[in-house]
């Protein structure tokens, strides 16, 4: 949970703790909406600002629990943070500018990105710093980060543990490393890039394609970096130990949050939606390319480039017919957080859809591949599941007959939102527990559904 002092300044986090009930579909809508800001960019801005020299300001920083947890961690490391409703100021002291006291405990809450990206900033810590998180984060794999950080020269306690809670101690003798990132994980790539800032000399990374926000931050901040791209991999060289100046950022909308409303529109009849100013960076918009292959009508308007990120208004319309897809694995990384909601579209397709090489889905806030399949089965949709793939037998006239009760999903915000959208677009009776899990990434989710799109949710 985030620091109370920080979260106390905010009112947008939802407070409902009882399950929500959905019994009616939304009829149709034609609307223009905004969604909450990009979580990946928000967390990165907070972390980079903490390493810059001087005051950095962000406008429209995402006010969700994951970002609040990031701010709370930095405060524990002696960084001054001033948070108002639409503006956040962070006063960085440069690289290695943290104030290390004894017994620091950092709580990353539910956030894999925060947990994995804050550790490399501690590479020079003279004391042990403890990192912990919630139940879901404590089950996730940290060995993927521990191993490169040990190569840089950090120590972890207890040794050979793969999960948090654990302690990290840095060293005065950090050395640059050579690192192969083979999972298509932007968190692993970014953790090594952030570690490299603290190492003298050149860190070399060969990374399978994944979201490139960290690279964009490096370029904007003039942190020395070279990137060579080939088909599958990027070769990245980071030149360490160079301070960079403070910077401002207007955070765009989140495509992962937009995804729920895009799919809602596609599945409803006679509906149109415009979602304003969304980050549609090509390393993030896999969902759009997948849905277009499934016949969806989605267009980008008012396209602009801001700090290396592509920003656009997304226009989407209902789909009369949904085509099944044999999803190309080259799109997996760019759609990694959206597969659950894409599975719903596949459930209404005219034929069998196939998604493969998606084992990383079981490494997320919950085991999303397994759980996603179970939810489809509960809805009456046949699936064929392996460790790394799923076949979904779509039914264009799908009618959900049994009541769907959704609980014990480790508070995974995207499982909760997927089920809410299923109830509002496909129908059936739904009882969905832990709606407050949405606070992780998208606190305005229910407000937009009820006040803008006419959802009946009790
Ligand atoms: C993220 C990267 C992805 C994604 C996560 C956010 C990031 O994780 O699932 O929600 O901001 O870098 P992986 O890098 O582990 O695939």
CSV table of C-alpha atoms and ligand atoms in Angstrom, one decimal:
chain,number,residue,atom,x,y,z
A,1,UNK,CA,0.0,0.0,0.0
A,2,UNK,CA,1.3,3.5,-0.8
A,3,UNK,CA,2.4,5.9,1.9
A,4,UNK,CA,-0.7,7.4,3.6
A,5,UNK,CA,0.6,10.9,3.5
A,6,UNK,CA,0.9,10.8,-0.2
A,7,UNK,CA,-2.4,8.9,-1.0
A,8,UNK,CA,-4.2,11.1,1.6
A,9,UNK,CA,-3.9,14.0,-0.9
A,10,UNK,CA,-5.9,12.2,-3.5
A,11,UNK,CA,-9.6,11.5,-3.8
A,12,UNK,CA,-9.8,9.5,-7.1
A,13,UNK,CA,-8.9,6.1,-5.7
A,14,UNK,CA,-12.1,4.0,-5.3
A,15,UNK,CA,-13.1,2.9,-1.9
A,16,UNK,CA,-15.7,0.1,-2.6
A,17,UNK,CA,-14.7,-3.1,-0.9
A,18,UNK,CA,-17.8,-5.2,-1.6
A,19,UNK,CA,-18.2,-7.2,-4.8
A,20,UNK,CA,-19.9,-5.6,-7.8
A,21,UNK,CA,-22.9,-7.0,-9.5
A,22,UNK,CA,-23.5,-6.7,-13.3
A,23,UNK,CA,-26.8,-8.0,-14.8
A,24,UNK,CA,-27.3,-5.8,-17.8
A,25,UNK,CA,-25.3,-5.1,-20.9
A,26,UNK,CA,-24.7,-1.5,-22.0
A,27,UNK,CA,-27.0,-0.8,-24.9
A,28,UNK,CA,-24.9,1.4,-27.1
A,29,UNK,CA,-23.0,4.7,-27.0
A,30,UNK,CA,-21.4,7.4,-29.1
A,31,UNK,CA,-18.9,9.2,-26.9
A,32,UNK,CA,-15.6,11.0,-26.5
A,33,UNK,CA,-13.6,10.1,-23.4
A,34,UNK,CA,-10.2,10.5,-21.7
A,35,UNK,CA,-8.7,7.6,-19.7
A,36,UNK,CA,-6.1,7.7,-17.0
A,37,UNK,CA,-2.4,8.3,-17.8
A,38,UNK,CA,0.2,5.8,-19.0
A,39,UNK,CA,1.4,3.7,-16.1
A,40,UNK,CA,4.7,2.6,-17.7
A,41,UNK,CA,5.6,6.2,-18.5
A,42,UNK,CA,4.5,7.5,-15.1
A,43,UNK,CA,6.6,5.0,-13.1
A,44,UNK,CA,9.6,5.7,-15.4
A,45,UNK,CA,9.2,9.5,-15.0
A,46,UNK,CA,9.2,9.1,-11.2
A,47,UNK,CA,12.3,6.9,-11.2
A,48,UNK,CA,14.3,9.0,-13.8
A,49,UNK,CA,13.3,12.3,-12.0
A,50,UNK,CA,14.8,10.9,-8.8
A,51,UNK,CA,18.1,10.4,-10.6
A,52,UNK,CA,18.1,13.8,-12.3
A,53,UNK,CA,19.8,16.9,-10.9
A,54,UNK,CA,17.2,19.5,-9.8
A,55,UNK,CA,13.4,19.8,-9.9
A,56,UNK,CA,11.4,17.8,-12.5
A,57,UNK,CA,7.7,18.3,-13.0
A,58,UNK,CA,5.1,15.9,-14.4
A,59,UNK,CA,1.6,17.0,-15.5
A,60,UNK,CA,-1.1,14.3,-15.5
A,61,UNK,CA,1.0,11.8,-13.6
A,62,UNK,CA,-1.1,8.7,-13.2
A,63,UNK,CA,-2.6,8.8,-9.6
A,64,UNK,CA,-2.9,5.1,-9.1
A,65,UNK,CA,-1.5,2.9,-6.3
A,66,UNK,CA,1.5,1.7,-8.3
A,67,UNK,CA,2.7,5.2,-9.0
A,68,UNK,CA,1.9,6.3,-5.4
A,69,UNK,CA,4.0,3.3,-4.2
A,70,UNK,CA,6.9,4.6,-6.4
A,71,UNK,CA,6.6,8.1,-4.8
A,72,UNK,CA,6.5,6.6,-1.3
A,73,UNK,CA,9.7,4.5,-2.0
A,74,UNK,CA,11.6,7.6,-3.2
A,75,UNK,CA,10.6,9.6,-0.1
A,76,UNK,CA,12.1,6.8,2.0
A,77,UNK,CA,15.3,7.2,0.1
A,78,UNK,CA,15.4,10.9,1.0
A,79,UNK,CA,14.0,12.4,-2.2
A,80,UNK,CA,11.7,15.4,-1.9
A,81,UNK,CA,8.3,14.9,-3.6
A,82,UNK,CA,5.5,17.5,-3.9
A,83,UNK,CA,2.3,16.1,-5.2
A,84,UNK,CA,-0.8,18.1,-6.2
A,85,UNK,CA,-3.8,17.0,-8.2
A,86,UNK,CA,-2.4,17.6,-11.7
A,87,UNK,CA,1.2,18.2,-11.0
A,88,UNK,CA,4.0,16.3,-9.3
A,89,UNK,CA,7.5,17.8,-8.5
A,90,UNK,CA,10.5,15.6,-7.7
A,91,UNK,CA,13.7,17.1,-6.5
A,92,UNK,CA,16.5,14.7,-7.7
A,93,UNK,CA,20.1,14.8,-6.3
A,94,UNK,CA,21.7,13.2,-9.4
A,95,UNK,CA,22.7,9.6,-9.8
A,96,UNK,CA,23.6,8.0,-6.5
A,97,UNK,CA,21.9,10.9,-4.8
A,98,UNK,CA,19.8,8.8,-2.3
A,99,UNK,CA,20.1,9.4,1.4
A,100,UNK,CA,20.6,5.9,2.8
A,101,UNK,CA,19.5,5.5,6.5
A,102,UNK,CA,19.5,2.3,8.4
A,103,UNK,CA,16.6,-0.2,8.1
A,104,UNK,CA,15.0,1.3,5.0
A,105,UNK,CA,12.0,-0.8,3.8
A,106,UNK,CA,10.6,-0.1,0.4
A,107,UNK,CA,7.1,-1.4,-0.5
A,108,UNK,CA,6.5,-1.8,-4.2
A,109,UNK,CA,2.9,-2.8,-3.5
A,110,UNK,CA,1.5,-4.6,-6.6
A,111,UNK,CA,3.9,-3.2,-9.1
A,112,UNK,CA,6.4,-5.5,-10.9
A,113,UNK,CA,7.7,-2.5,-12.9
A,114,UNK,CA,8.5,-0.6,-9.7
A,115,UNK,CA,9.9,-3.5,-7.8
A,116,UNK,CA,12.2,-4.5,-10.7
A,117,UNK,CA,13.2,-1.0,-11.8
A,118,UNK,CA,14.0,0.4,-8.3
A,119,UNK,CA,16.5,-2.3,-7.4
A,120,UNK,CA,19.1,-1.1,-10.0
A,121,UNK,CA,19.0,2.4,-8.5
A,122,UNK,CA,20.3,0.9,-5.3
A,123,UNK,CA,23.5,-0.5,-6.8
A,124,UNK,CA,25.7,1.8,-4.7
A,125,UNK,CA,23.7,1.5,-1.5
A,126,UNK,CA,26.2,1.3,1.5
A,127,UNK,CA,23.5,-0.4,3.6
A,128,UNK,CA,21.1,-3.2,3.2
A,129,UNK,CA,17.7,-2.0,1.8
A,130,UNK,CA,14.7,-4.3,2.1
A,131,UNK,CA,12.2,-4.6,-0.8
A,132,UNK,CA,8.7,-6.1,-0.2
A,133,UNK,CA,5.4,-6.1,-1.9
A,134,UNK,CA,1.8,-7.4,-1.8
A,135,UNK,CA,0.8,-11.1,-2.0
A,136,UNK,CA,0.8,-11.0,-5.8
A,137,UNK,CA,4.2,-9.4,-6.2
A,138,UNK,CA,5.7,-11.7,-3.6
A,139,UNK,CA,4.9,-14.6,-5.8
A,140,UNK,CA,6.6,-13.2,-8.9
A,141,UNK,CA,10.0,-14.0,-10.2
A,142,UNK,CA,12.8,-11.6,-9.2
A,143,UNK,CA,15.6,-13.9,-10.2
A,144,UNK,CA,15.5,-12.4,-13.7
A,145,UNK,CA,16.6,-9.1,-12.1
A,146,UNK,CA,18.8,-10.4,-9.3
A,147,UNK,CA,21.1,-12.2,-11.6
A,148,UNK,CA,22.2,-9.2,-13.8
A,149,UNK,CA,22.3,-7.0,-10.7
A,150,UNK,CA,24.7,-9.5,-9.0
A,151,UNK,CA,26.9,-9.3,-12.1
A,152,UNK,CA,27.0,-5.5,-11.7
A,153,UNK,CA,28.3,-6.1,-8.1
A,154,UNK,CA,25.2,-6.0,-5.9
A,155,UNK,CA,24.6,-8.6,-3.1
A,156,UNK,CA,21.2,-10.0,-2.2
A,157,UNK,CA,20.1,-11.4,1.2
A,158,UNK,CA,19.0,-14.2,1.7
A,159,UNK,CA,21.1,-15.6,-1.1
A,160,UNK,CA,19.6,-17.6,-4.0
A,161,UNK,CA,16.1,-16.4,-3.1
A,162,UNK,CA,13.9,-15.8,-6.2
A,163,UNK,CA,11.1,-13.7,-4.6
A,164,UNK,CA,10.7,-10.7,-2.5
A,165,UNK,CA,10.9,-9.9,0.4
A,166,UNK,CA,14.6,-9.6,0.2
A,167,UNK,CA,17.4,-7.2,0.9
A,168,UNK,CA,19.9,-5.6,-1.5
A,169,UNK,CA,23.2,-4.1,-0.7
A,170,UNK,CA,25.2,-2.2,-3.2
A,171,UNK,CA,29.0,-1.8,-3.7
A,172,UNK,CA,31.5,0.9,-4.5
A,173,UNK,CA,32.9,-1.3,-7.2
A,174,UNK,CA,30.1,-1.6,-9.7
A,175,UNK,CA,31.2,-2.8,-13.1
A,176,UNK,CA,29.5,-2.7,-16.5
A,177,UNK,CA,28.1,-6.0,-17.8
A,178,UNK,CA,27.1,-7.8,-21.0
A,179,UNK,CA,23.5,-8.9,-20.8
A,180,UNK,CA,21.2,-11.0,-23.0
A,181,UNK,CA,17.5,-10.3,-22.6
A,182,UNK,CA,15.7,-13.2,-24.2
A,183,UNK,CA,12.1,-13.1,-22.9
A,184,UNK,CA,11.0,-9.8,-24.6
A,185,UNK,CA,10.7,-8.3,-21.1
A,186,UNK,CA,11.0,-4.5,-21.0
A,187,UNK,CA,11.3,-4.7,-17.2
A,188,UNK,CA,14.5,-6.8,-17.5
A,189,UNK,CA,15.9,-4.6,-20.2
A,190,UNK,CA,15.1,-1.4,-18.4
A,191,UNK,CA,16.5,-2.7,-15.1
A,192,UNK,CA,19.8,-3.3,-16.7
A,193,UNK,CA,19.8,0.0,-18.5
A,194,UNK,CA,19.1,1.8,-15.2
A,195,UNK,CA,21.9,-0.3,-13.5
A,196,UNK,CA,24.2,0.7,-16.3
A,197,UNK,CA,23.9,4.4,-15.4
A,198,UNK,CA,25.7,3.6,-12.2
A,199,UNK,CA,28.5,1.6,-13.7
A,200,UNK,CA,31.8,3.1,-15.1
A,201,UNK,CA,32.3,2.1,-18.8
A,202,UNK,CA,30.0,0.5,-21.3
A,203,UNK,CA,27.2,-1.9,-20.5
A,204,UNK,CA,26.1,-3.9,-23.6
A,205,UNK,CA,22.6,-5.3,-23.9
A,206,UNK,CA,21.2,-7.6,-26.5
A,207,UNK,CA,17.4,-7.5,-26.0
A,208,UNK,CA,14.5,-9.2,-27.7
A,209,UNK,CA,12.0,-6.5,-28.9
A,210,UNK,CA,9.9,-5.0,-26.1
A,211,UNK,CA,8.4,-1.6,-25.2
A,212,UNK,CA,11.1,1.1,-25.7
A,213,UNK,CA,10.0,3.8,-23.2
A,214,UNK,CA,13.3,3.6,-21.2
A,215,UNK,CA,15.3,4.1,-24.4
A,216,UNK,CA,13.2,7.2,-25.2
A,217,UNK,CA,13.9,8.6,-21.7
A,218,UNK,CA,17.6,8.0,-22.2
A,219,UNK,CA,17.5,9.9,-25.6
A,220,UNK,CA,15.5,12.8,-24.2
A,221,UNK,CA,17.8,13.2,-21.2
A,222,UNK,CA,20.9,12.9,-23.3
A,223,UNK,CA,22.2,9.9,-21.3
A,224,UNK,CA,24.8,8.4,-23.6
A,225,UNK,CA,23.3,5.4,-25.4
A,226,UNK,CA,23.8,3.7,-28.8
A,227,UNK,CA,21.0,1.5,-30.2
A,228,UNK,CA,21.4,-0.8,-33.3
A,229,UNK,CA,18.2,-2.6,-34.3
A,230,UNK,CA,17.8,-5.8,-36.2
A,231,UNK,CA,14.8,-8.0,-36.9
A,232,UNK,CA,14.3,-9.6,-33.5
A,233,UNK,CA,16.9,-8.0,-31.2
A,234,UNK,CA,18.1,-4.5,-30.3
A,235,UNK,CA,21.7,-4.0,-29.4
A,236,UNK,CA,22.0,-1.3,-26.8
A,237,UNK,CA,25.1,0.3,-25.3
A,238,UNK,CA,24.9,2.5,-22.2
A,239,UNK,CA,27.8,4.7,-21.1
A,240,UNK,CA,27.6,5.0,-17.3
A,241,UNK,CA,28.2,7.5,-14.6
A,242,UNK,CA,26.9,10.6,-16.4
A,243,UNK,CA,24.6,12.9,-14.5
A,244,UNK,CA,21.6,14.4,-16.4
A,245,UNK,CA,19.4,17.5,-15.9
A,246,UNK,CA,15.9,17.6,-14.5
A,247,UNK,CA,13.0,17.6,-17.0
A,248,UNK,CA,9.3,18.0,-17.4
A,249,UNK,CA,6.8,15.6,-18.9
A,250,UNK,CA,3.1,15.7,-19.9
A,251,UNK,CA,2.0,12.1,-19.4
A,252,UNK,CA,-0.3,10.8,-22.2
A,253,UNK,CA,-3.2,8.4,-21.8
A,254,UNK,CA,-2.6,4.7,-21.3
A,255,UNK,CA,-3.3,2.3,-24.2
A,256,UNK,CA,-3.7,-0.6,-21.6
A,257,UNK,CA,-6.5,1.3,-19.9
A,258,UNK,CA,-8.0,2.3,-23.3
A,259,UNK,CA,-8.0,-1.4,-24.3
A,260,UNK,CA,-11.0,-2.2,-22.1
A,261,UNK,CA,-13.2,0.5,-23.7
A,262,UNK,CA,-12.0,-0.3,-27.2
A,263,UNK,CA,-13.1,-3.9,-26.8
A,264,UNK,CA,-16.4,-2.8,-25.1
A,265,UNK,CA,-17.1,-0.7,-28.2
A,266,UNK,CA,-16.2,-3.5,-30.6
A,267,UNK,CA,-18.5,-6.0,-28.9
A,268,UNK,CA,-21.5,-3.7,-28.4
A,269,UNK,CA,-23.9,-2.9,-31.2
A,270,UNK,CA,-24.1,0.6,-32.9
A,271,UNK,CA,-21.4,2.2,-30.8
A,272,UNK,CA,-18.6,4.6,-31.5
A,273,UNK,CA,-15.9,5.8,-29.2
A,274,UNK,CA,-13.1,8.4,-29.4
A,275,UNK,CA,-10.4,8.1,-26.7
A,276,UNK,CA,-8.2,11.2,-26.6
A,277,UNK,CA,-4.4,11.6,-26.5
A,278,UNK,CA,-3.3,8.0,-26.0
A,279,UNK,CA,0.3,6.7,-26.2
A,280,UNK,CA,0.1,4.4,-29.2
A,281,UNK,CA,3.9,3.8,-29.3
A,282,UNK,CA,4.3,1.0,-31.9
A,283,UNK,CA,6.0,-1.2,-29.2
A,284,UNK,CA,2.8,-0.9,-27.1
A,285,UNK,CA,-0.1,-1.0,-29.7
A,286,UNK,CA,-0.1,-4.7,-30.4
A,287,UNK,CA,-3.7,-4.9,-29.4
A,288,UNK,CA,-4.7,-2.5,-32.1
A,289,UNK,CA,-2.9,-4.5,-34.8
A,290,UNK,CA,-4.4,-7.7,-33.5
A,291,UNK,CA,-7.9,-6.3,-33.4
A,292,UNK,CA,-7.6,-4.9,-36.9
A,293,UNK,CA,-6.6,-8.4,-38.1
A,294,UNK,CA,-9.8,-9.6,-36.4
A,295,UNK,CA,-11.7,-7.1,-38.5
A,296,UNK,CA,-12.1,-4.2,-36.0
A,297,UNK,CA,-12.5,-0.7,-37.3
A,298,UNK,CA,-9.9,1.3,-35.4
A,299,UNK,CA,-8.2,4.5,-36.6
A,300,UNK,CA,-5.6,7.0,-35.2
A,301,UNK,CA,-6.3,10.7,-35.6
A,302,UNK,CA,-4.4,13.8,-34.6
A,303,UNK,CA,-1.1,11.8,-34.5
A,304,UNK,CA,1.9,13.6,-33.0
A,305,UNK,CA,5.3,12.6,-31.6
A,306,UNK,CA,6.0,13.7,-28.0
A,307,UNK,CA,9.4,12.9,-26.5
A,308,UNK,CA,9.7,9.9,-28.8
A,309,UNK,CA,6.3,8.6,-28.0
A,310,UNK,CA,3.5,8.5,-30.6
A,311,UNK,CA,0.3,10.1,-29.3
A,312,UNK,CA,-3.1,9.8,-31.1
A,313,UNK,CA,-6.8,10.0,-30.6
A,314,UNK,CA,-8.2,6.4,-31.0
A,315,UNK,CA,-11.4,6.1,-33.0
A,316,UNK,CA,-13.2,2.8,-32.7
A,317,UNK,CA,-16.6,1.4,-33.9
A,318,UNK,CA,-18.7,-1.7,-33.2
A,319,UNK,CA,-17.7,-4.8,-35.3
A,320,UNK,CA,-20.5,-6.6,-37.1
A,321,UNK,CA,-18.4,-9.7,-37.7
A,322,UNK,CA,-15.3,-10.8,-35.7
A,323,UNK,CA,-12.7,-12.8,-37.5
A,324,UNK,CA,-10.7,-15.4,-35.6
A,325,UNK,CA,-6.9,-14.9,-35.5
A,326,UNK,CA,-3.8,-17.0,-35.6
A,327,UNK,CA,-1.9,-14.4,-33.7
A,328,UNK,CA,1.7,-13.8,-34.9
A,329,UNK,CA,4.1,-14.1,-31.9
A,330,UNK,CA,6.0,-11.0,-33.2
A,331,UNK,CA,3.0,-9.0,-31.7
A,332,UNK,CA,3.2,-10.7,-28.3
A,333,UNK,CA,5.4,-8.2,-26.5
A,334,UNK,CA,3.6,-5.2,-27.8
A,335,UNK,CA,0.3,-6.7,-26.6
A,336,UNK,CA,1.5,-8.4,-23.4
A,337,UNK,CA,-0.8,-6.6,-21.0
A,338,UNK,CA,-3.9,-6.8,-23.3
A,339,UNK,CA,-4.2,-10.5,-24.0
A,340,UNK,CA,-7.0,-11.0,-21.4
A,341,UNK,CA,-9.2,-8.5,-23.1
A,342,UNK,CA,-8.2,-9.8,-26.5
A,343,UNK,CA,-9.4,-13.2,-25.4
A,344,UNK,CA,-12.9,-11.8,-24.9
A,345,UNK,CA,-13.0,-10.7,-28.5
A,346,UNK,CA,-11.8,-14.1,-29.6
A,347,UNK,CA,-14.6,-15.6,-27.6
A,348,UNK,CA,-17.1,-13.9,-29.9
A,349,UNK,CA,-15.2,-14.6,-33.1
A,350,UNK,CA,-16.5,-16.7,-36.0
A,351,UNK,CA,-14.0,-19.6,-35.6
A,352,UNK,CA,-11.0,-20.7,-33.5
A,353,UNK,CA,-8.3,-18.3,-32.5
A,354,UNK,CA,-4.8,-19.3,-31.5
A,355,UNK,CA,-2.3,-17.4,-29.4
A,356,UNK,CA,1.1,-19.0,-28.9
A,357,UNK,CA,4.4,-18.4,-27.1
A,358,UNK,CA,2.6,-16.4,-24.4
A,359,UNK,CA,4.0,-18.2,-21.4
A,360,UNK,CA,5.0,-14.8,-19.9
A,361,UNK,CA,1.3,-14.2,-19.2
A,362,UNK,CA,1.6,-16.6,-16.3
A,363,UNK,CA,4.3,-14.4,-14.8
A,364,UNK,CA,2.0,-11.4,-14.4
A,365,UNK,CA,0.0,-10.1,-11.4
A,366,UNK,CA,-1.8,-13.5,-11.5
A,367,UNK,CA,-1.3,-16.5,-13.8
A,368,UNK,CA,-3.2,-14.8,-16.5
A,369,UNK,CA,-3.0,-17.5,-19.2
A,370,UNK,CA,-4.5,-20.1,-16.9
A,371,UNK,CA,-7.0,-17.8,-15.2
A,372,UNK,CA,-8.1,-16.2,-18.5
A,373,UNK,CA,-8.8,-19.7,-19.8
A,374,UNK,CA,-10.8,-20.6,-16.7
A,375,UNK,CA,-12.9,-17.4,-17.0
A,376,UNK,CA,-13.7,-18.2,-20.6
A,377,UNK,CA,-14.8,-21.7,-19.6
A,378,UNK,CA,-17.0,-20.2,-16.9
A,379,UNK,CA,-18.6,-18.1,-19.6
A,380,UNK,CA,-19.3,-21.3,-21.6
A,381,UNK,CA,-16.4,-20.8,-24.1
A,382,UNK,CA,-14.3,-23.9,-25.0
A,383,UNK,CA,-10.5,-23.4,-24.8
A,384,UNK,CA,-7.5,-25.6,-25.3
A,385,UNK,CA,-4.7,-24.6,-23.0
A,386,UNK,CA,-1.0,-25.5,-22.8
A,387,UNK,CA,1.8,-23.9,-20.8
A,388,UNK,CA,2.5,-21.4,-23.5
A,389,UNK,CA,-0.6,-21.2,-25.7
A,390,UNK,CA,-4.4,-21.1,-25.9
A,391,UNK,CA,-6.9,-22.0,-28.6
A,392,UNK,CA,-10.3,-20.2,-28.1
A,393,UNK,CA,-13.4,-21.6,-29.8
A,394,UNK,CA,-15.3,-18.5,-30.6
A,395,UNK,CA,-19.1,-18.2,-30.6
A,396,UNK,CA,-20.6,-15.2,-32.4
A,397,UNK,CA,-23.9,-15.7,-30.6
A,398,UNK,CA,-22.4,-16.4,-27.2
A,399,UNK,CA,-24.9,-16.3,-24.4
A,400,UNK,CA,-23.6,-16.7,-20.8
A,401,UNK,CA,-25.9,-19.1,-19.0
A,402,UNK,CA,-24.3,-19.7,-15.6
A,403,UNK,CA,-23.7,-17.0,-13.0
A,404,UNK,CA,-20.0,-16.0,-13.1
A,405,UNK,CA,-18.6,-15.4,-9.7
A,406,UNK,CA,-15.0,-14.1,-9.9
A,407,UNK,CA,-12.9,-14.2,-6.7
A,408,UNK,CA,-9.5,-15.3,-5.5
A,409,UNK,CA,-7.7,-13.8,-8.5
A,410,UNK,CA,-4.9,-12.2,-6.4
A,411,UNK,CA,-6.4,-8.8,-6.8
A,412,UNK,CA,-5.3,-8.7,-10.5
A,413,UNK,CA,-6.6,-5.4,-11.8
A,414,UNK,CA,-6.8,-6.7,-15.4
A,415,UNK,CA,-8.7,-9.9,-14.5
A,416,UNK,CA,-11.2,-7.7,-12.7
A,417,UNK,CA,-11.6,-5.3,-15.6
A,418,UNK,CA,-11.8,-8.1,-18.2
A,419,UNK,CA,-14.7,-9.6,-16.3
A,420,UNK,CA,-16.5,-6.2,-15.9
A,421,UNK,CA,-16.2,-5.6,-19.6
A,422,UNK,CA,-17.4,-9.2,-20.4
A,423,UNK,CA,-20.6,-8.6,-18.3
A,424,UNK,CA,-21.3,-5.2,-19.8
A,425,UNK,CA,-20.7,-6.3,-23.5
A,426,UNK,CA,-21.6,-10.0,-23.7
A,427,UNK,CA,-24.1,-10.2,-20.8
A,428,UNK,CA,-24.9,-12.8,-18.2
A,429,UNK,CA,-24.9,-12.4,-14.4
A,430,UNK,CA,-21.6,-11.4,-12.8
A,431,UNK,CA,-20.5,-11.1,-9.2
A,432,UNK,CA,-17.0,-9.7,-9.3
A,433,UNK,CA,-15.0,-9.4,-6.1
A,434,UNK,CA,-12.2,-6.9,-5.2
A,435,UNK,CA,-13.3,-4.1,-7.6
A,436,UNK,CA,-10.8,-1.9,-5.7
A,437,UNK,CA,-8.0,-3.8,-7.4
A,438,UNK,CA,-8.5,-1.3,-10.3
A,439,UNK,CA,-6.7,1.3,-8.2
A,440,UNK,CA,-3.5,-0.3,-9.2
A,441,UNK,CA,-3.6,1.1,-12.7
A,442,UNK,CA,-6.9,2.8,-13.6
A,443,UNK,CA,-8.8,4.5,-10.7
A,444,UNK,CA,-11.3,6.2,-13.1
A,445,UNK,CA,-12.4,2.9,-14.7
A,446,UNK,CA,-15.9,2.7,-13.0
A,447,UNK,CA,-16.5,6.4,-13.1
A,448,UNK,CA,-16.1,6.4,-16.9
A,449,UNK,CA,-18.2,3.3,-17.3
A,450,UNK,CA,-21.1,4.6,-15.2
A,451,UNK,CA,-21.1,8.3,-15.9
A,452,UNK,CA,-20.0,8.4,-19.5
A,453,UNK,CA,-20.9,5.1,-21.1
A,454,UNK,CA,-24.2,4.3,-19.2
A,455,UNK,CA,-23.1,1.1,-17.4
A,456,UNK,CA,-25.4,-0.2,-14.6
A,457,UNK,CA,-23.1,-1.6,-11.9
A,458,UNK,CA,-24.2,-2.2,-8.4
B,1,LIG,C1,6.1,-3.2,-18.3
B,1,LIG,C2,6.6,-4.3,-18.9
B,1,LIG,C3,5.8,-5.5,-19.1
B,1,LIG,C4,4.3,-5.3,-18.7
B,1,LIG,C5,4.2,-4.5,-17.4
B,1,LIG,C6,4.8,-3.1,-17.6
B,1,LIG,C7,7.0,-2.0,-18.2
B,1,LIG,O1,6.3,-6.5,-18.2
B,1,LIG,O2,3.7,-6.5,-18.5
B,1,LIG,O3,2.8,-4.3,-17.1
B,1,LIG,O4,6.5,-0.9,-17.8
B,1,LIG,O5,8.2,-2.1,-18.5
B,1,LIG,P1,7.5,-7.4,-18.7
B,1,LIG,O6,8.7,-6.6,-19.0
B,1,LIG,O7,7.9,-8.3,-17.5
B,1,LIG,O8,7.0,-8.2,-19.9
